[in-house]
Amino acid sequence: MYWSDIVSELERHAQSYDRSTLPNALFILSKGFFIYGDEHFGSTYNSDIINPNNITVYGNPDYQGCCLYQLYDIIFSLLSDTKIQKAFPHQYYRLPLTAGEYSYEYSLGQFAEYGHCEKHGDYARSFTPETLEKIINWCKTAEPINWIKATDIAYGITSDNVEAYKRQPGDVRIYNPENLPLSEILVTDRTMTYEGKEIFNKVLAFDSIKSCGMTIYIPYYYQFTENLVQTCPKCEKVKIQKK
């Protein structure tokens, strides 16, 4: 393309886009480079374009063979003025788990990620891509509920403590395809022995994961009845071999 044709094409292109999306510069290393500007001057910084309605293309032919140097000069100038966030190793200490195209993490971290088999020891409590996709798709249409309110209902406590819900905001989605009462799936009875006496109380009976921008409660009831979470792989292998 002739130099004038390139300028015409770039000017036409500039009229179709917002100034913030225009390239800082365009280089043809064997010819030179182009930058955008207005009627006053050209700049590699889009923010310098005062009049975005009258964008002008400024061409800089390479007569001295230093086009490559100018490319690096502009790149380093842009990098030196770019605000970046500091990178810390601890931000990458725990990365989300993955299942197919989805990522997820247990709200309680490693305390919930691992199960224990009396015979084979610890194992990862992971989701298959199919089970996680099923959970996510169902929860996308579920009505969000404040997490404190959900546990209040499960424990049979009044669910109209609006002030408490405001103080501790945070909505969750509860995987409940059978639409069972929360008192039947979020808590379970537990027996403890204390000073020779049996004590009965209710404890939470679900896992909490974060995925696709949602916090999801997955009751143990569905984990067992629908085989949602993988159990000990060595035990499963033995079962398959016996079949």
Short mmCIF file of C-alpha atoms in Angstrom, two decimals:
data_model
loop_
_atom_site.label_atom_id
_atom_site.label_comp_id
_atom_site.label_asym_id
_atom_site.label_seq_id
_atom_site.Cartn_x
_atom_site.Cartn_y
_atom_site.Cartn_z
CA MET A 1 0.00 0.00 0.00
CA TYR A 2 1.11 3.54 -0.68
CA TRP A 3 1.80 5.76 2.32
CA SER A 4 -1.19 7.97 1.56
CA ASP A 5 -3.47 4.93 1.26
CA ILE A 6 -2.39 3.71 4.70
CA VAL A 7 -3.13 7.13 6.20
CA SER A 8 -6.59 7.19 4.60
CA GLU A 9 -7.39 3.70 5.86
CA LEU A 10 -6.30 4.55 9.41
CA GLU A 11 -8.34 7.75 9.41
CA ARG A 12 -11.42 5.85 8.24
CA HIS A 13 -10.81 3.20 10.89
CA ALA A 14 -10.43 5.80 13.65
CA GLN A 15 -13.89 7.23 13.00
CA SER A 16 -15.49 3.88 13.82
CA TYR A 17 -13.97 3.34 17.26
CA ASP A 18 -13.75 5.10 20.60
CA ARG A 19 -10.40 6.75 21.21
CA SER A 20 -9.74 4.45 24.19
CA THR A 21 -9.70 1.42 21.88
CA LEU A 22 -7.37 2.88 19.26
CA PRO A 23 -3.84 1.43 19.12
CA ASN A 24 -1.08 3.57 20.61
CA ALA A 25 0.93 3.29 17.41
CA LEU A 26 1.11 1.27 14.19
CA PHE A 27 4.47 0.14 12.87
CA ILE A 28 5.66 -1.09 9.50
CA LEU A 29 9.31 -1.69 10.29
CA SER A 30 10.40 -1.34 6.70
CA LYS A 31 8.56 1.99 6.22
CA GLY A 32 7.94 3.81 9.49
CA PHE A 33 5.14 4.23 12.02
CA PHE A 34 1.86 6.06 12.59
CA ILE A 35 0.24 7.57 15.66
CA TYR A 36 -3.14 9.15 16.30
CA GLY A 37 -3.84 12.67 17.52
CA ASP A 38 -6.05 15.68 16.88
CA GLU A 39 -5.51 18.90 14.96
CA HIS A 40 -2.95 20.07 17.53
CA PHE A 41 -0.45 17.18 17.79
CA GLY A 42 -0.03 13.43 17.68
CA SER A 43 0.65 11.23 20.72
CA THR A 44 1.10 7.60 21.66
CA TYR A 45 -1.21 8.25 24.63
CA ASN A 46 -4.88 8.11 23.70
CA SER A 47 -5.71 10.33 26.66
CA ASP A 48 -3.85 13.20 24.94
CA ILE A 49 -6.44 13.31 22.17
CA ILE A 50 -8.45 16.33 23.26
CA ASN A 51 -10.85 16.42 20.32
CA PRO A 52 -11.93 12.82 19.60
CA ASN A 53 -14.29 14.06 16.86
CA ASN A 54 -11.41 15.20 14.73
CA ILE A 55 -8.81 12.44 14.91
CA THR A 56 -5.78 12.94 12.70
CA VAL A 57 -3.20 10.35 11.67
CA TYR A 58 0.45 11.42 11.96
CA GLY A 59 2.95 9.50 9.86
CA ASN A 60 6.65 9.15 10.65
CA PRO A 61 8.58 7.75 7.66
CA ASP A 62 11.78 5.88 8.57
CA TYR A 63 14.48 7.70 6.63
CA GLN A 64 17.34 6.80 8.99
CA GLY A 65 16.70 3.10 9.62
CA CYS A 66 15.80 3.46 13.31
CA CYS A 67 12.17 2.29 13.20
CA LEU A 68 12.87 -0.72 15.41
CA TYR A 69 14.49 1.52 18.03
CA GLN A 70 11.47 3.83 17.98
CA LEU A 71 9.19 0.83 18.49
CA TYR A 72 11.04 -0.19 21.66
CA ASP A 73 11.26 3.42 22.83
CA ILE A 74 7.46 3.78 22.67
CA ILE A 75 6.84 0.39 24.29
CA PHE A 76 9.12 1.12 27.25
CA SER A 77 7.62 4.59 27.68
CA LEU A 78 4.13 3.11 27.83
CA LEU A 79 5.21 0.41 30.28
CA SER A 80 6.92 2.88 32.59
CA ASP A 81 3.69 4.91 32.83
CA THR A 82 1.40 1.91 33.30
CA LYS A 83 -0.04 1.43 36.76
CA ILE A 84 0.18 -2.21 37.78
CA GLN A 85 -0.72 -4.18 40.86
CA LYS A 86 2.02 -5.70 42.93
CA ALA A 87 2.33 -9.47 42.67
CA PHE A 88 2.67 -11.45 45.90
CA PRO A 89 3.37 -15.21 46.08
CA HIS A 90 0.71 -15.74 48.74
CA GLN A 91 -1.98 -14.75 46.22
CA TYR A 92 -1.10 -17.88 44.25
CA TYR A 93 -0.61 -20.22 47.22
CA ARG A 94 -4.09 -21.70 46.85
CA LEU A 95 -5.47 -21.75 43.33
CA PRO A 96 -9.05 -22.86 42.61
CA LEU A 97 -9.76 -26.49 41.83
CA THR A 98 -10.99 -27.34 38.34
CA ALA A 99 -13.56 -29.67 36.85
CA GLY A 100 -13.69 -29.44 33.08
CA GLU A 101 -14.29 -25.83 32.07
CA TYR A 102 -15.33 -24.83 35.59
CA SER A 103 -13.22 -23.76 38.56
CA TYR A 104 -14.36 -24.00 42.17
CA GLU A 105 -13.10 -23.81 45.71
CA TYR A 106 -14.35 -25.05 49.05
CA SER A 107 -15.25 -22.19 51.37
CA LEU A 108 -13.45 -23.98 54.22
CA GLY A 109 -10.40 -24.69 52.06
CA GLN A 110 -8.31 -27.74 52.81
CA PHE A 111 -10.47 -28.64 55.79
CA ALA A 112 -13.22 -29.64 53.36
CA GLU A 113 -11.15 -30.62 50.33
CA TYR A 114 -10.00 -33.89 51.81
CA GLY A 115 -11.90 -36.89 53.04
CA HIS A 116 -10.48 -39.71 55.13
CA CYS A 117 -10.75 -43.41 54.39
CA GLU A 118 -10.04 -45.70 57.36
CA LYS A 119 -8.37 -48.16 55.03
CA HIS A 120 -6.51 -45.97 52.52
CA GLY A 121 -6.04 -42.64 54.28
CA ASP A 122 -6.79 -39.16 52.92
CA TYR A 123 -8.21 -38.54 49.44
CA ALA A 124 -9.37 -35.49 47.46
CA ARG A 125 -13.11 -34.80 47.60
CA SER A 126 -13.42 -33.59 44.04
CA PHE A 127 -16.27 -33.04 41.59
CA THR A 128 -16.44 -34.44 38.09
CA PRO A 129 -17.18 -31.96 35.28
CA GLU A 130 -20.62 -33.54 34.85
CA THR A 131 -21.70 -33.33 38.50
CA LEU A 132 -20.39 -29.79 38.97
CA GLU A 133 -22.12 -28.61 35.81
CA LYS A 134 -25.39 -30.15 37.04
CA ILE A 135 -25.09 -28.36 40.38
CA ILE A 136 -24.20 -25.02 38.79
CA ASN A 137 -27.01 -25.15 36.21
CA TRP A 138 -29.59 -25.95 38.88
CA CYS A 139 -28.37 -23.25 41.25
CA LYS A 140 -28.43 -20.58 38.55
CA THR A 141 -32.22 -20.70 38.71
CA ALA A 142 -32.44 -21.13 42.50
CA GLU A 143 -33.55 -18.21 44.64
CA PRO A 144 -30.68 -16.66 46.62
CA ILE A 145 -31.05 -16.57 50.40
CA ASN A 146 -29.04 -14.85 53.12
CA TRP A 147 -26.66 -17.40 54.64
CA ILE A 148 -27.63 -16.54 58.24
CA LYS A 149 -31.32 -16.80 57.38
CA ALA A 150 -30.75 -20.22 55.78
CA THR A 151 -29.14 -21.64 58.93
CA ASP A 152 -31.78 -20.01 61.13
CA ILE A 153 -34.51 -21.79 59.19
CA ALA A 154 -32.57 -25.06 59.33
CA TYR A 155 -32.28 -24.82 63.13
CA GLY A 156 -35.92 -23.85 63.51
CA ILE A 157 -35.10 -20.29 64.59
CA THR A 158 -37.30 -17.39 63.55
CA SER A 159 -36.32 -16.17 60.08
CA ASP A 160 -37.38 -12.54 60.47
CA ASN A 161 -34.21 -11.19 62.10
CA VAL A 162 -33.72 -8.60 59.37
CA GLU A 163 -31.16 -6.57 61.32
CA ALA A 164 -28.90 -9.60 61.73
CA TYR A 165 -29.10 -10.35 58.02
CA LYS A 166 -28.11 -6.76 57.20
CA ARG A 167 -25.14 -6.93 59.58
CA GLN A 168 -23.93 -10.14 57.98
CA PRO A 169 -24.87 -9.91 54.30
CA GLY A 170 -24.10 -12.61 51.79
CA ASP A 171 -26.47 -14.65 49.65
CA VAL A 172 -26.07 -18.36 48.96
CA ARG A 173 -27.72 -20.82 46.60
CA ILE A 174 -28.78 -24.13 48.13
CA TYR A 175 -28.71 -27.19 45.88
CA ASN A 176 -32.13 -28.68 46.63
CA PRO A 177 -33.70 -30.28 43.53
CA GLU A 178 -36.23 -32.20 45.66
CA ASN A 179 -37.32 -28.98 47.39
CA LEU A 180 -36.92 -30.54 50.83
CA PRO A 181 -37.24 -28.48 54.04
CA LEU A 182 -33.93 -26.90 55.02
CA SER A 183 -34.26 -28.47 58.46
CA GLU A 184 -33.91 -31.88 56.79
CA ILE A 185 -30.91 -31.22 54.58
CA LEU A 186 -28.75 -28.49 56.14
CA VAL A 187 -28.47 -29.98 59.64
CA THR A 188 -28.33 -33.47 61.09
CA ASP A 189 -28.51 -35.02 64.56
CA ARG A 190 -25.26 -35.82 66.33
CA THR A 191 -24.70 -37.75 69.54
CA MET A 192 -21.84 -36.91 71.89
CA THR A 193 -20.82 -38.44 75.18
CA TYR A 194 -19.89 -36.01 77.95
CA GLU A 195 -19.11 -37.12 81.50
CA GLY A 196 -20.82 -40.43 80.86
CA LYS A 197 -23.96 -38.83 79.47
CA GLU A 198 -25.17 -38.81 75.88
CA ILE A 199 -25.85 -35.38 74.50
CA PHE A 200 -27.91 -34.85 71.35
CA ASN A 201 -27.44 -31.77 69.23
CA LYS A 202 -27.74 -30.64 65.65
CA VAL A 203 -24.74 -29.90 63.43
CA LEU A 204 -24.38 -28.49 59.93
CA ALA A 205 -24.56 -31.09 57.18
CA PHE A 206 -23.43 -29.49 53.95
CA ASP A 207 -20.39 -28.34 52.02
CA SER A 208 -20.03 -24.78 50.77
CA ILE A 209 -18.25 -24.09 47.48
CA LYS A 210 -17.68 -21.00 45.35
CA SER A 211 -18.06 -21.26 41.59
CA CYS A 212 -19.33 -19.08 38.74
CA GLY A 213 -19.72 -16.11 41.06
CA MET A 214 -22.03 -18.04 43.42
CA THR A 215 -21.65 -19.46 46.89
CA ILE A 216 -23.37 -22.84 46.79
CA TYR A 217 -24.46 -25.05 49.69
CA ILE A 218 -24.42 -28.74 48.78
CA PRO A 219 -26.15 -30.87 51.45
CA TYR A 220 -24.57 -34.20 52.37
CA TYR A 221 -27.96 -35.78 51.62
CA TYR A 222 -27.59 -35.05 47.90
CA GLN A 223 -23.89 -35.82 47.93
CA PHE A 224 -24.69 -39.39 48.95
CA THR A 225 -27.95 -39.96 47.08
CA GLU A 226 -26.67 -38.51 43.80
CA ASN A 227 -22.97 -39.39 44.18
CA LEU A 228 -21.98 -35.77 43.65
CA VAL A 229 -18.57 -35.86 45.32
CA GLN A 230 -15.93 -38.45 44.55
CA THR A 231 -15.18 -40.83 47.40
CA CYS A 232 -12.01 -42.82 48.07
CA PRO A 233 -10.69 -43.74 44.58
CA LYS A 234 -8.95 -46.89 45.85
CA CYS A 235 -12.18 -48.19 47.38
CA GLU A 236 -14.05 -47.41 44.16
CA LYS A 237 -11.41 -49.29 42.19
CA VAL A 238 -11.87 -52.35 44.40
CA LYS A 239 -15.66 -52.21 43.89
CA ILE A 240 -15.23 -52.10 40.12
CA GLN A 241 -12.81 -55.04 40.17
CA LYS A 242 -15.28 -57.12 42.21
CA LYS A 243 -18.01 -56.46 39.65
#
